[in-house]
PDB file of C-alpha atoms in Angstrom:
ATOM      1  CA  MET A 885     -18.099   3.116  -4.690  1.00  0.00           C
ATOM      2  CA  ALA A 886     -19.130   3.271  -8.352  1.00  0.00           C
ATOM      3  CA  PHE A 887     -17.795   3.925 -11.842  1.00  0.00           C
ATOM      4  CA  LEU A 888     -18.170   7.146 -13.810  1.00  0.00           C
ATOM      5  CA  ASP A 889     -19.413   6.940 -17.384  1.00  0.00           C
ATOM      6  CA  ASN A 890     -16.903   8.943 -19.383  1.00  0.00           C
ATOM      7  CA  SER A 891     -17.990   7.765 -22.823  1.00  0.00           C
ATOM      8  CA  GLY A 892     -19.221  11.300 -23.548  1.00  0.00           C
ATOM      9  CA  ASP A 893     -18.012  14.622 -22.242  1.00  0.00           C
ATOM     10  CA  ILE A 894     -15.041  14.699 -19.865  1.00  0.00           C
ATOM     11  CA  ILE A 895     -16.169  14.730 -16.239  1.00  0.00           C
ATOM     12  CA  LEU A 896     -14.170  16.145 -13.348  1.00  0.00           C
ATOM     13  CA  ASP A 897     -15.257  14.470 -10.120  1.00  0.00           C
ATOM     14  CA  ALA A 898     -13.408  15.888  -7.127  1.00  0.00           C
ATOM     15  CA  VAL A 899     -13.984  15.356  -3.404  1.00  0.00           C
ATOM     16  CA  LEU A 900     -12.090  16.302  -0.293  1.00  0.00           C
ATOM     17  CA  THR A 901     -10.379  13.609   1.744  1.00  0.00           C
ATOM     18  CA  ASP A 902     -11.529  13.104   5.313  1.00  0.00           C
ATOM     19  CA  LEU A 903      -8.624  15.239   6.529  1.00  0.00           C
ATOM     20  CA  GLY A 904      -9.481  17.948   4.004  1.00  0.00           C
ATOM     21  CA  ARG A 905     -13.094  18.088   5.182  1.00  0.00           C
ATOM     22  CA  LYS A 906     -11.933  18.271   8.790  1.00  0.00           C
ATOM     23  CA  ARG A 907      -9.677  21.256   8.076  1.00  0.00           C
ATOM     24  CA  LEU A 908     -12.336  22.971   5.991  1.00  0.00           C
ATOM     25  CA  ALA A 909     -14.840  22.552   8.835  1.00  0.00           C
ATOM     26  CA  GLN A 910     -12.415  24.108  11.319  1.00  0.00           C
ATOM     27  CA  GLY A 911     -12.716  27.412   9.449  1.00  0.00           C
ATOM     28  CA  ASN A 912      -9.381  28.665  10.771  1.00  0.00           C
ATOM     29  CA  GLY A 913      -7.518  28.930   7.487  1.00  0.00           C
ATOM     30  CA  SER A 914      -5.702  25.604   7.876  1.00  0.00           C
ATOM     31  CA  PHE A 915      -7.400  24.313   4.719  1.00  0.00           C
ATOM     32  CA  ARG A 916      -5.119  25.430   1.905  1.00  0.00           C
ATOM     33  CA  VAL A 917      -4.471  23.352  -1.213  1.00  0.00           C
ATOM     34  CA  SER A 918      -0.767  23.884  -1.901  1.00  0.00           C
ATOM     35  CA  LYS A 919       0.065  20.600  -3.670  1.00  0.00           C
ATOM     36  CA  PHE A 920      -1.775  17.873  -5.522  1.00  0.00           C
ATOM     37  CA  ALA A 921      -1.006  14.529  -7.150  1.00  0.00           C
ATOM     38  CA  LEU A 922      -2.421  12.610 -10.107  1.00  0.00           C
ATOM     39  CA  SER A 923      -2.719   8.883 -10.713  1.00  0.00           C
ATOM     40  CA  ASP A 924      -3.779   6.443 -13.427  1.00  0.00           C
ATOM     41  CA  ASP A 925      -4.888   3.431 -11.389  1.00  0.00           C
ATOM     42  CA  GLU A 926      -7.714   2.355 -13.722  1.00  0.00           C
ATOM     43  CA  ILE A 927      -5.862   2.843 -17.021  1.00  0.00           C
ATOM     44  CA  ASP A 928      -4.736  -0.124 -19.116  1.00  0.00           C
ATOM     45  CA  TYR A 929      -2.232   1.250 -21.642  1.00  0.00           C
ATOM     46  CA  GLY A 930      -2.380  -2.051 -23.480  1.00  0.00           C
ATOM     47  CA  LEU A 931      -5.628  -0.768 -24.999  1.00  0.00           C
ATOM     48  CA  TYR A 932      -3.681   1.748 -27.132  1.00  0.00           C
ATOM     49  CA  ASP A 933      -4.346   0.486 -30.675  1.00  0.00           C
ATOM     50  CA  LYS A 934      -2.014   1.766 -33.399  1.00  0.00           C
ATOM     51  CA  SER A 935      -3.729  -0.483 -35.944  1.00  0.00           C
ATOM     52  CA  ASN A 936      -7.149   1.169 -35.604  1.00  0.00           C
ATOM     53  CA  ALA A 937      -8.493   1.567 -39.140  1.00  0.00           C
ATOM     54  CA  SER A 938     -10.116   4.910 -38.312  1.00  0.00           C
ATOM     55  CA  GLY A 939      -6.755   6.662 -38.005  1.00  0.00           C
ATOM     56  CA  SER A 940      -4.461   8.071 -35.310  1.00  0.00           C
ATOM     57  CA  ALA A 941      -7.220  10.071 -33.644  1.00  0.00           C
ATOM     58  CA  TRP A 942      -8.759   6.750 -32.617  1.00  0.00           C
ATOM     59  CA  TYR A 943      -5.647   4.979 -31.325  1.00  0.00           C
ATOM     60  CA  ASP A 944      -6.452   5.875 -27.711  1.00  0.00           C
ATOM     61  CA  ILE A 945     -10.253   5.867 -27.876  1.00  0.00           C
ATOM     62  CA  ASN A 946     -10.577   2.704 -25.767  1.00  0.00           C
ATOM     63  CA  ILE A 947      -8.398   4.244 -23.068  1.00  0.00           C
ATOM     64  CA  LEU A 948     -10.307   7.518 -23.049  1.00  0.00           C
ATOM     65  CA  GLN A 949     -13.639   5.715 -22.739  1.00  0.00           C
ATOM     66  CA  THR A 950     -12.555   3.317 -19.990  1.00  0.00           C
ATOM     67  CA  PRO A 951     -14.853   3.721 -16.954  1.00  0.00           C
ATOM     68  CA  VAL A 952     -13.032   5.230 -13.983  1.00  0.00           C
ATOM     69  CA  LEU A 953     -13.875   5.015 -10.318  1.00  0.00           C
ATOM     70  CA  GLU A 954     -15.711   7.919  -8.793  1.00  0.00           C
ATOM     71  CA  ALA A 955     -13.708   9.998  -6.345  1.00  0.00           C
ATOM     72  CA  PHE A 956     -13.724   8.705  -2.770  1.00  0.00           C
ATOM     73  CA  THR A 957     -12.296  10.022   0.450  1.00  0.00           C
ATOM     74  CA  ASN A 958     -10.316   7.084   1.851  1.00  0.00           C
ATOM     75  CA  ASN A 959      -6.660   8.000   1.349  1.00  0.00           C
ATOM     76  CA  MET A 960      -5.476   4.371   1.625  1.00  0.00           C
ATOM     77  CA  SER A 961      -7.758   3.239  -1.198  1.00  0.00           C
ATOM     78  CA  SER A 962      -7.004   5.952  -3.720  1.00  0.00           C
ATOM     79  CA  MET A 963      -4.045   6.844  -5.909  1.00  0.00           C
ATOM     80  CA  LYS A 964      -1.953   3.726  -5.720  1.00  0.00           C
ATOM     81  CA  SER A 965      -0.168   4.484  -9.022  1.00  0.00           C
ATOM     82  CA  ARG A 966       0.854   8.116  -8.903  1.00  0.00           C
ATOM     83  CA  LEU A 967       2.054   9.986 -11.959  1.00  0.00           C
ATOM     84  CA  LEU A 968       5.367  11.813 -11.953  1.00  0.00           C
ATOM     85  CA  SER A 969       7.077  14.293 -14.240  1.00  0.00           C
ATOM     86  CA  ILE A 970      10.494  13.418 -15.668  1.00  0.00           C
ATOM     87  CA  THR A 971      12.313  15.827 -17.966  1.00  0.00           C
ATOM     88  CA  ARG A 972      14.731  13.204 -19.318  1.00  0.00           C
ATOM     89  CA  ASN A 973      13.773  11.524 -22.587  1.00  0.00           C
ATOM     90  CA  ASP A 974      16.355   8.723 -22.487  1.00  0.00           C
ATOM     91  CA  LEU A 975      14.728   6.495 -19.857  1.00  0.00           C
ATOM     92  CA  LEU A 976      13.953   2.928 -20.878  1.00  0.00           C
ATOM     93  CA  TYR A 977      13.098   1.630 -17.398  1.00  0.00           C
ATOM     94  CA  LEU A 978      11.570   2.999 -14.218  1.00  0.00           C
ATOM     95  CA  PRO A 979      12.376   1.644 -10.745  1.00  0.00           C
ATOM     96  CA  VAL A 980      10.074  -0.565  -8.728  1.00  0.00           C
ATOM     97  CA  ILE A 981       9.929  -1.742  -5.107  1.00  0.00           C
ATOM     98  CA  LYS A 982       9.838  -5.477  -4.379  1.00  0.00           C
ATOM     99  CA  VAL A 983       9.792  -7.623  -1.277  1.00  0.00           C
ATOM    100  CA  PHE A 984      13.276  -9.006  -0.545  1.00  0.00           C
ATOM    101  CA  ASN A 985      12.062 -12.576  -0.379  1.00  0.00           C
ATOM    102  CA  GLN A 986      15.288 -14.180   0.827  1.00  0.00           C
ATOM    103  CA  GLY A 987      17.090 -15.064   4.034  1.00  0.00           C
ATOM    104  CA  ASP A 988      15.745 -13.546   7.234  1.00  0.00           C
ATOM    105  CA  SER A 989      13.135 -11.549   5.285  1.00  0.00           C
ATOM    106  CA  ALA A 990      11.688 -14.410   3.222  1.00  0.00           C
ATOM    107  CA  LEU A 991       7.906 -14.668   3.050  1.00  0.00           C
ATOM    108  CA  ASN A 992       6.225 -17.630   4.700  1.00  0.00           C
ATOM    109  CA  SER A 993       6.121 -20.308   2.015  1.00  0.00           C
ATOM    110  CA  THR A 994       2.784 -21.774   3.176  1.00  0.00           C
ATOM    111  CA  PHE A 995       0.788 -18.551   3.341  1.00  0.00           C
ATOM    112  CA  SER A 996       2.849 -16.245   1.035  1.00  0.00           C
ATOM    113  CA  ASN A 997       2.817 -13.460   3.615  1.00  0.00           C
ATOM    114  CA  TYR A 998       4.440 -12.261   6.821  1.00  0.00           C
ATOM    115  CA  MET A 999       2.760 -13.494   9.999  1.00  0.00           C
ATOM    116  CA  VAL A1000       3.005 -11.412  13.173  1.00  0.00           C
ATOM    117  CA  LEU A1001       2.535 -13.360  16.405  1.00  0.00           C
ATOM    118  CA  VAL A1002       0.828 -10.833  18.645  1.00  0.00           C
ATOM    119  CA  ASP A1003       1.360 -12.084  22.206  1.00  0.00           C
ATOM    120  CA  GLU A1004       3.599 -14.218  24.384  1.00  0.00           C
ATOM    121  CA  THR A1005       1.264 -17.229  24.323  1.00  0.00           C
ATOM    122  CA  THR A1006       1.255 -17.301  20.522  1.00  0.00           C
ATOM    123  CA  VAL A1007       5.030 -16.871  20.315  1.00  0.00           C
ATOM    124  CA  LYS A1008       5.650 -19.725  22.766  1.00  0.00           C
ATOM    125  CA  ALA A1009       3.302 -21.963  20.817  1.00  0.00           C
ATOM    126  CA  LEU A1010       5.628 -21.748  17.813  1.00  0.00           C
ATOM    127  CA  THR A1011       9.124 -21.290  19.201  1.00  0.00           C
ATOM    128  CA  THR A1012      11.506 -22.350  21.920  1.00  0.00           C
ATOM    129  CA  ASP A1013      13.529 -20.210  24.297  1.00  0.00           C
ATOM    130  CA  ASN A1014      15.969 -19.226  21.541  1.00  0.00           C
ATOM    131  CA  ASN A1015      13.167 -17.362  19.717  1.00  0.00           C
ATOM    132  CA  VAL A1016      14.006 -18.879  16.332  1.00  0.00           C
ATOM    133  CA  LEU A1017      10.982 -18.795  14.037  1.00  0.00           C
ATOM    134  CA  ASP A1018      10.520 -20.146  10.522  1.00  0.00           C
ATOM    135  CA  ALA A1019      10.604 -17.883   7.478  1.00  0.00           C
ATOM    136  CA  GLY A1020       7.969 -15.189   7.397  1.00  0.00           C
ATOM    137  CA  ILE A1021       6.942 -15.546  11.065  1.00  0.00           C
ATOM    138  CA  LEU A1022       7.676 -12.420  13.129  1.00  0.00           C
ATOM    139  CA  ASN A1023       7.756 -12.025  16.895  1.00  0.00           C
ATOM    140  CA  GLY A1024       5.307  -9.148  17.286  1.00  0.00           C
ATOM    141  CA  PHE A1025       5.167  -9.496  21.050  1.00  0.00           C
ATOM    142  CA  GLN A1026       8.867  -8.686  21.510  1.00  0.00           C
ATOM    143  CA  PRO A1027      10.224  -7.797  18.057  1.00  0.00           C
ATOM    144  CA  GLN A1028      13.697  -7.122  19.473  1.00  0.00           C
ATOM    145  CA  ASN A1029      13.968 -10.858  20.226  1.00  0.00           C
ATOM    146  CA  GLY A1030      12.718 -12.097  16.866  1.00  0.00           C
ATOM    147  CA  ASN A1031      14.979 -13.360  14.091  1.00  0.00           C
ATOM    148  CA  ARG A1032      12.733 -12.363  11.167  1.00  0.00           C
ATOM    149  CA  VAL A1033      12.303  -8.975   9.462  1.00  0.00           C
ATOM    150  CA  VAL A1034      10.408  -7.334   6.592  1.00  0.00           C
ATOM    151  CA  LYS A1035      12.603  -5.973   3.806  1.00  0.00           C
ATOM    152  CA  SER A1036      11.908  -4.357   0.456  1.00  0.00           C
ATOM    153  CA  ASP A1037      14.351  -3.493  -2.325  1.00  0.00           C
ATOM    154  CA  GLN A1038      14.144  -0.642  -4.814  1.00  0.00           C
ATOM    155  CA  GLY A1039      15.724  -0.544  -8.261  1.00  0.00           C
ATOM    156  CA  ILE A1040      15.418  -1.367 -11.949  1.00  0.00           C
ATOM    157  CA  ASN A1041      13.900  -4.835 -12.223  1.00  0.00           C
ATOM    158  CA  SER A1042      15.373  -5.728 -15.615  1.00  0.00           C
ATOM    159  CA  SER A1043      18.517  -7.613 -16.540  1.00  0.00           C
ATOM    160  CA  GLU A1044      19.095  -5.381 -19.584  1.00  0.00           C
ATOM    161  CA  PRO A1045      21.058  -2.869 -17.496  1.00  0.00           C
ATOM    162  CA  SER A1046      23.506  -4.884 -15.408  1.00  0.00           C
ATOM    163  CA  LYS A1047      22.892  -5.255 -11.696  1.00  0.00           C
ATOM    164  CA  ASP A1048      26.434  -3.969 -11.218  1.00  0.00           C
ATOM    165  CA  GLU A1049      25.549  -0.600 -12.748  1.00  0.00           C
ATOM    166  CA  VAL A1050      24.789   2.342 -10.478  1.00  0.00           C
ATOM    167  CA  ILE A1051      21.181   3.520 -10.524  1.00  0.00           C
ATOM    168  CA  SER A1052      20.662   7.113 -11.674  1.00  0.00           C
ATOM    169  CA  GLN A1053      20.436   9.596  -8.829  1.00  0.00           C
ATOM    170  CA  ASP A1054      17.095  10.960 -10.028  1.00  0.00           C
ATOM    171  CA  LEU A1055      15.612   7.438  -9.787  1.00  0.00           C
ATOM    172  CA  LEU A1056      17.105   6.649  -6.388  1.00  0.00           C
ATOM    173  CA  GLU A1057      14.667   6.524  -3.479  1.00  0.00           C
ATOM    174  CA  THR A1058      16.185   8.035  -0.355  1.00  0.00           C
ATOM    175  CA  GLN A1059      12.956   8.646   1.580  1.00  0.00           C
ATOM    176  CA  TYR A1060       9.892   6.477   2.145  1.00  0.00           C
ATOM    177  CA  PHE A1061       6.406   6.634   3.584  1.00  0.00           C
ATOM    178  CA  VAL A1062       5.505   3.418   5.422  1.00  0.00           C
ATOM    179  CA  GLN A1063       1.885   2.931   6.496  1.00  0.00           C
ATOM    180  CA  ILE A1064       0.261   0.364   8.779  1.00  0.00           C
ATOM    181  CA  ASP A1065      -3.086  -0.073  10.538  1.00  0.00           C
ATOM    182  CA  ASN A1066      -2.351   1.421  13.945  1.00  0.00           C
ATOM    183  CA  ARG A1067      -5.073  -0.666  15.609  1.00  0.00           C
ATOM    184  CA  LEU A1068      -3.096  -3.797  14.822  1.00  0.00           C
ATOM    185  CA  GLY A1069       0.553  -2.890  15.084  1.00  0.00           C
ATOM    186  CA  SER A1070       3.394  -0.419  14.799  1.00  0.00           C
ATOM    187  CA  LEU A1071       6.875  -0.363  13.286  1.00  0.00           C
ATOM    188  CA  ALA A1072      10.090  -1.287  15.051  1.00  0.00           C
ATOM    189  CA  SER A1073      13.803  -1.314  14.268  1.00  0.00           C
ATOM    190  CA  SER A1074      15.280  -4.350  12.547  1.00  0.00           C
ATOM    191  CA  ARG A1075      18.668  -3.859  14.163  1.00  0.00           C
ATOM    192  CA  GLY A1076      19.966  -4.150  17.710  1.00  0.00           C
ATOM    193  CA  GLY A1077      17.616  -5.315  20.419  1.00  0.00           C
ATOM    194  CA  GLY A1078      17.940  -8.709  22.004  1.00  0.00           C
ATOM    195  CA  GLN A1079      17.089 -10.087  25.399  1.00  0.00           C
ATOM    196  CA  GLY A1080      16.630  -7.462  28.103  1.00  0.00           C
ATOM    197  CA  VAL A1081      15.825  -4.614  25.670  1.00  0.00           C
ATOM    198  CA  ALA A1082      12.391  -3.045  26.152  1.00  0.00           C
ATOM    199  CA  PRO A1083      10.109  -2.922  23.081  1.00  0.00           C
ATOM    200  CA  SER A1084       9.830   0.863  23.506  1.00  0.00           C
ATOM    201  CA  GLN A1085      13.556   1.154  22.833  1.00  0.00           C
ATOM    202  CA  VAL A1086      13.248  -0.290  19.334  1.00  0.00           C
ATOM    203  CA  SER A1087       9.839   1.075  18.308  1.00  0.00           C
ATOM    204  CA  PHE A1088       9.248   4.149  16.126  1.00  0.00           C
ATOM    205  CA  ASN A1089       6.722   6.936  16.559  1.00  0.00           C
ATOM    206  CA  PRO A1090       4.447   7.604  13.580  1.00  0.00           C
ATOM    207  CA  THR A1091       4.496  10.989  11.882  1.00  0.00           C
ATOM    208  CA  SER A1092       0.699  10.994  11.745  1.00  0.00           C
ATOM    209  CA  ILE A1093      -2.365   8.806  12.330  1.00  0.00           C
ATOM    210  CA  ASP A1094      -5.385   9.554  10.166  1.00  0.00           C
ATOM    211  CA  ASP A1095      -9.089   9.164  10.918  1.00  0.00           C
ATOM    212  CA  ASP A1096      -9.015   5.587   9.576  1.00  0.00           C
ATOM    213  CA  ASN A1097      -6.318   4.662  12.122  1.00  0.00           C
ATOM    214  CA  ILE A1098      -3.660   4.409   9.408  1.00  0.00           C
ATOM    215  CA  ALA A1099      -0.305   5.394  10.868  1.00  0.00           C
ATOM    216  CA  THR A1100       2.249   6.977   8.535  1.00  0.00           C
ATOM    217  CA  TYR A1101       5.985   6.802   9.234  1.00  0.00           C
ATOM    218  CA  VAL A1102       8.665   8.691   7.305  1.00  0.00           C
ATOM    219  CA  PHE A1103      12.142   7.193   6.988  1.00  0.00           C
ATOM    220  CA  THR A1104      15.135   8.769   5.264  1.00  0.00           C
ATOM    221  CA  SER A1105      18.490   7.387   4.227  1.00  0.00           C
ATOM    222  CA  GLY A1106      21.075   8.499   6.757  1.00  0.00           C
ATOM    223  CA  ASP A1107      18.669   9.135   9.627  1.00  0.00           C
ATOM    224  CA  ASN A1108      19.153   7.435  12.976  1.00  0.00           C
ATOM    225  CA  SER A1109      16.511   4.782  12.362  1.00  0.00           C
ATOM    226  CA  GLY A1110      18.659   2.573  10.142  1.00  0.00           C
ATOM    227  CA  VAL A1111      15.544   1.653   8.161  1.00  0.00           C
ATOM    228  CA  VAL A1112      16.761   2.900   4.747  1.00  0.00           C
ATOM    229  CA  SER A1113      20.153   1.778   3.437  1.00  0.00           C
ATOM    230  CA  ARG A1114      21.913   1.483   0.086  1.00  0.00           C
ATOM    231  CA  ILE A1115      22.086  -1.986  -1.443  1.00  0.00           C
ATOM    232  CA  ALA A1116      25.736  -2.839  -1.930  1.00  0.00           C
ATOM    233  CA  VAL A1117      26.979  -3.845  -5.373  1.00  0.00           C
ATOM    234  CA  GLY A1118      26.927  -7.629  -5.613  1.00  0.00           C
ATOM    235  CA  ALA A1119      24.634  -8.055  -2.603  1.00  0.00           C
ATOM    236  CA  ALA A1120      21.727 -10.482  -2.824  1.00  0.00           C
ATOM    237  CA  SER A1121      18.492  -8.857  -4.005  1.00  0.00           C
ATOM    238  CA  ASP A1122      15.218  -9.636  -5.789  1.00  0.00           C
ATOM    239  CA  ILE A1123      15.906  -6.677  -8.110  1.00  0.00           C
ATOM    240  CA  ALA A1124      17.348  -7.942 -11.415  1.00  0.00           C
ATOM    241  CA  GLY A1125      19.093  -4.743 -12.511  1.00  0.00           C
ATOM    242  CA  PRO A1126      20.700  -1.687 -10.874  1.00  0.00           C
ATOM    243  CA  ARG A1127      19.776  -1.509  -7.182  1.00  0.00           C
ATOM    244  CA  GLY A1128      18.864   1.508  -5.120  1.00  0.00           C
ATOM    245  CA  THR A1129      17.898   1.349  -1.452  1.00  0.00           C
ATOM    246  CA  ARG A1130      16.522  -1.219   0.970  1.00  0.00           C
ATOM    247  CA  VAL A1131      13.883  -0.764   3.665  1.00  0.00           C
ATOM    248  CA  SER A1132      14.258  -3.047   6.716  1.00  0.00           C
ATOM    249  CA  LEU A1133      11.667  -3.199   9.502  1.00  0.00           C
ATOM    250  CA  LYS A1134      10.089  -5.296  12.187  1.00  0.00           C
ATOM    251  CA  ILE A1135       6.454  -5.121  13.285  1.00  0.00           C
ATOM    252  CA  MET A1136       5.280  -4.833  16.880  1.00  0.00           C
ATOM    253  CA  SER A1137       1.742  -5.862  17.751  1.00  0.00           C
ATOM    254  CA  SER A1138      -0.522  -3.259  19.359  1.00  0.00           C
ATOM    255  CA  LEU A1139      -1.508  -3.320  23.005  1.00  0.00           C
ATOM    256  CA  ASN A1140      -5.065  -4.161  21.968  1.00  0.00           C
ATOM    257  CA  THR A1141      -4.051  -7.272  20.012  1.00  0.00           C
ATOM    258  CA  LYS A1142      -1.693  -8.367  22.792  1.00  0.00           C
ATOM    259  CA  GLN A1143      -4.171  -8.116  25.641  1.00  0.00           C
ATOM    260  CA  SER A1144      -7.569  -8.639  24.034  1.00  0.00           C
ATOM    261  CA  THR A1145      -9.389 -10.782  21.503  1.00  0.00           C
ATOM    262  CA  PHE A1146     -11.825  -7.974  20.627  1.00  0.00           C
ATOM    263  CA  LEU A1147     -10.349  -7.071  17.241  1.00  0.00           C
ATOM    264  CA  PHE A1148      -9.893 -10.724  16.328  1.00  0.00           C
ATOM    265  CA  ASN A1149     -13.560 -11.375  17.119  1.00  0.00           C
ATOM    266  CA  GLN A1150     -14.681  -8.285  15.193  1.00  0.00           C
ATOM    267  CA  LEU A1151     -12.310  -8.359  12.214  1.00  0.00           C
ATOM    268  CA  GLY A1152     -10.612 -11.732  12.376  1.00  0.00           C
ATOM    269  CA  THR A1153     -11.097 -15.156  10.861  1.00  0.00           C
ATOM    270  CA  GLN A1154     -10.762 -18.576  12.407  1.00  0.00           C
ATOM    271  CA  GLY A1155      -7.611 -20.371  11.288  1.00  0.00           C
ATOM    272  CA  VAL A1156      -8.076 -22.793   8.402  1.00  0.00           C
ATOM    273  CA  THR A1157      -4.532 -24.147   8.058  1.00  0.00           C
ATOM    274  CA  ALA A1158      -2.108 -25.159  10.785  1.00  0.00           C
ATOM    275  CA  ILE A1159       0.972 -22.961  11.252  1.00  0.00           C
ATOM    276  CA  THR A1160       4.273 -24.756  11.690  1.00  0.00           C
ATOM    277  CA  SER A1161       7.650 -23.481  12.851  1.00  0.00           C
ATOM    278  CA  GLY A1162      10.463 -25.942  13.396  1.00  0.00           C
ATOM    279  CA  THR A1163       9.025 -28.861  15.357  1.00  0.00           C
ATOM    280  CA  LYS A1164       6.088 -26.863  16.712  1.00  0.00           C
ATOM    281  CA  THR A1165       2.581 -26.572  15.295  1.00  0.00           C
ATOM    282  CA  LEU A1166      -0.325 -24.226  15.997  1.00  0.00           C
ATOM    283  CA  ASP A1167      -3.483 -26.032  14.937  1.00  0.00           C
ATOM    284  CA  ALA A1168      -6.030 -24.170  12.823  1.00  0.00           C
ATOM    285  CA  ALA A1169      -8.716 -24.525  15.483  1.00  0.00           C
ATOM    286  CA  ASP A1170      -6.486 -22.837  18.072  1.00  0.00           C
ATOM    287  CA  TYR A1171      -5.921 -19.415  16.497  1.00  0.00           C
ATOM    288  CA  LYS A1172      -7.575 -16.484  14.763  1.00  0.00           C
ATOM    289  CA  PHE A1173      -5.989 -14.080  12.303  1.00  0.00           C
ATOM    290  CA  ILE A1174      -6.492 -10.635  10.779  1.00  0.00           C
ATOM    291  CA  ASP A1175      -5.143  -9.938   7.292  1.00  0.00           C
ATOM    292  CA  SER A1176      -3.785  -6.476   6.625  1.00  0.00           C
ATOM    293  CA  THR A1177      -1.100  -4.746   4.551  1.00  0.00           C
ATOM    294  CA  LEU A1178       2.051  -2.761   5.110  1.00  0.00           C
ATOM    295  CA  ARG A1179       2.349  -0.084   2.433  1.00  0.00           C
ATOM    296  CA  ILE A1180       5.829   1.105   1.452  1.00  0.00           C
ATOM    297  CA  SER A1181       5.850   4.187  -0.796  1.00  0.00           C
ATOM    298  CA  GLY A1182       8.861   5.814  -2.442  1.00  0.00           C
ATOM    299  CA  ILE A1183       8.615   9.572  -2.159  1.00  0.00           C
ATOM    300  CA  THR A1184      10.704  10.288  -5.291  1.00  0.00           C
ATOM    301  CA  THR A1185       8.842   8.063  -7.756  1.00  0.00           C
ATOM    302  CA  GLY A1186       5.580   7.520  -5.874  1.00  0.00           C
ATOM    303  CA  TYR A1187       5.836   3.758  -6.382  1.00  0.00           C
ATOM    304  CA  ASN A1188       3.794   1.781  -3.829  1.00  0.00           C
ATOM    305  CA  LEU A1189       4.291  -1.740  -2.558  1.00  0.00           C
ATOM    306  CA  ASP A1190       1.590  -3.433  -0.462  1.00  0.00           C
ATOM    307  CA  VAL A1191       3.139  -6.158   1.676  1.00  0.00           C
ATOM    308  CA  PRO A1192       0.680  -8.822   2.965  1.00  0.00           C
ATOM    309  CA  ILE A1193       0.694  -9.001   6.773  1.00  0.00           C
ATOM    310  CA  ARG A1194      -1.253 -11.500   8.890  1.00  0.00           C
ATOM    311  CA  PHE A1195      -1.679 -10.879  12.632  1.00  0.00           C
ATOM    312  CA  VAL A1196      -2.073 -14.186  14.473  1.00  0.00           C
ATOM    313  CA  LYS A1197      -3.375 -14.820  18.010  1.00  0.00           C
ATOM    314  CA  LYS A1198      -3.659 -18.133  19.803  1.00  0.00           C
ATOM    315  CA  THR A1199      -7.167 -18.319  21.222  1.00  0.00           C
ATOM    316  CA  SER A1200      -7.307 -21.801  22.744  1.00  0.00           C
TER     317      SER A1200
END
């Protein structure tokens, strides 16, 4: 990974993603560019200088000469801030997606993330038979029995328009991409479940898994998953203004993380801080963890939220 020097002539640096190269190599006509997206991840619009003494032609010179990353093929590392076209000229605010950091979906206050306990031994080390876990600690072994979920809210995060106002339909997210490292875990329903329900009955099947083992799920408002729902007027939310939709999920640990320490030995880190839940404690020396992210992307606006996820396994 490197930066391109664009202080002179404009350079177009384009590469195919790993999937694009695979389809091109197949030579069967499956490689066809029908859509594309643009992003401005490296751009700091605060560099726009209307007071530049050289005149208006120089207001954006610092932006135009900002070094940009060279093109790279990893789809999870590129294009976090996608551009979109809006024909309206009366918009003062654009919607965002935020973690709903309250109630049963609150982040863990000690680690500022969600922790997924990957197997039965780890779950029992931090809970009793009633499966109640502290905020931000998810039962990844049997998510249907856990009392914690991951939620994100979408809407206008400004108090200028009242939270009681209805968000414009063209800014309302009704469909989401949700991505997770398939080696570590998968997505499960946040509703139903309970004792006696098999994990397979609450888990979802990904739409695709790429060459980097990133699984992509697609959820739509009104589908049978119950993942996407409208936020009711007056309901609690971390969005300050008009609210749109909420994504609610649980995370199920993968078979590999449940039954083996291989990934924790290869990718993990020894615990450095004890984990507490209720009256129970998992000492730092007794567990390993792998930090990852859950990416939630609105399909309408292209806004991305990376939620910090920590997979935890008791090792001694």
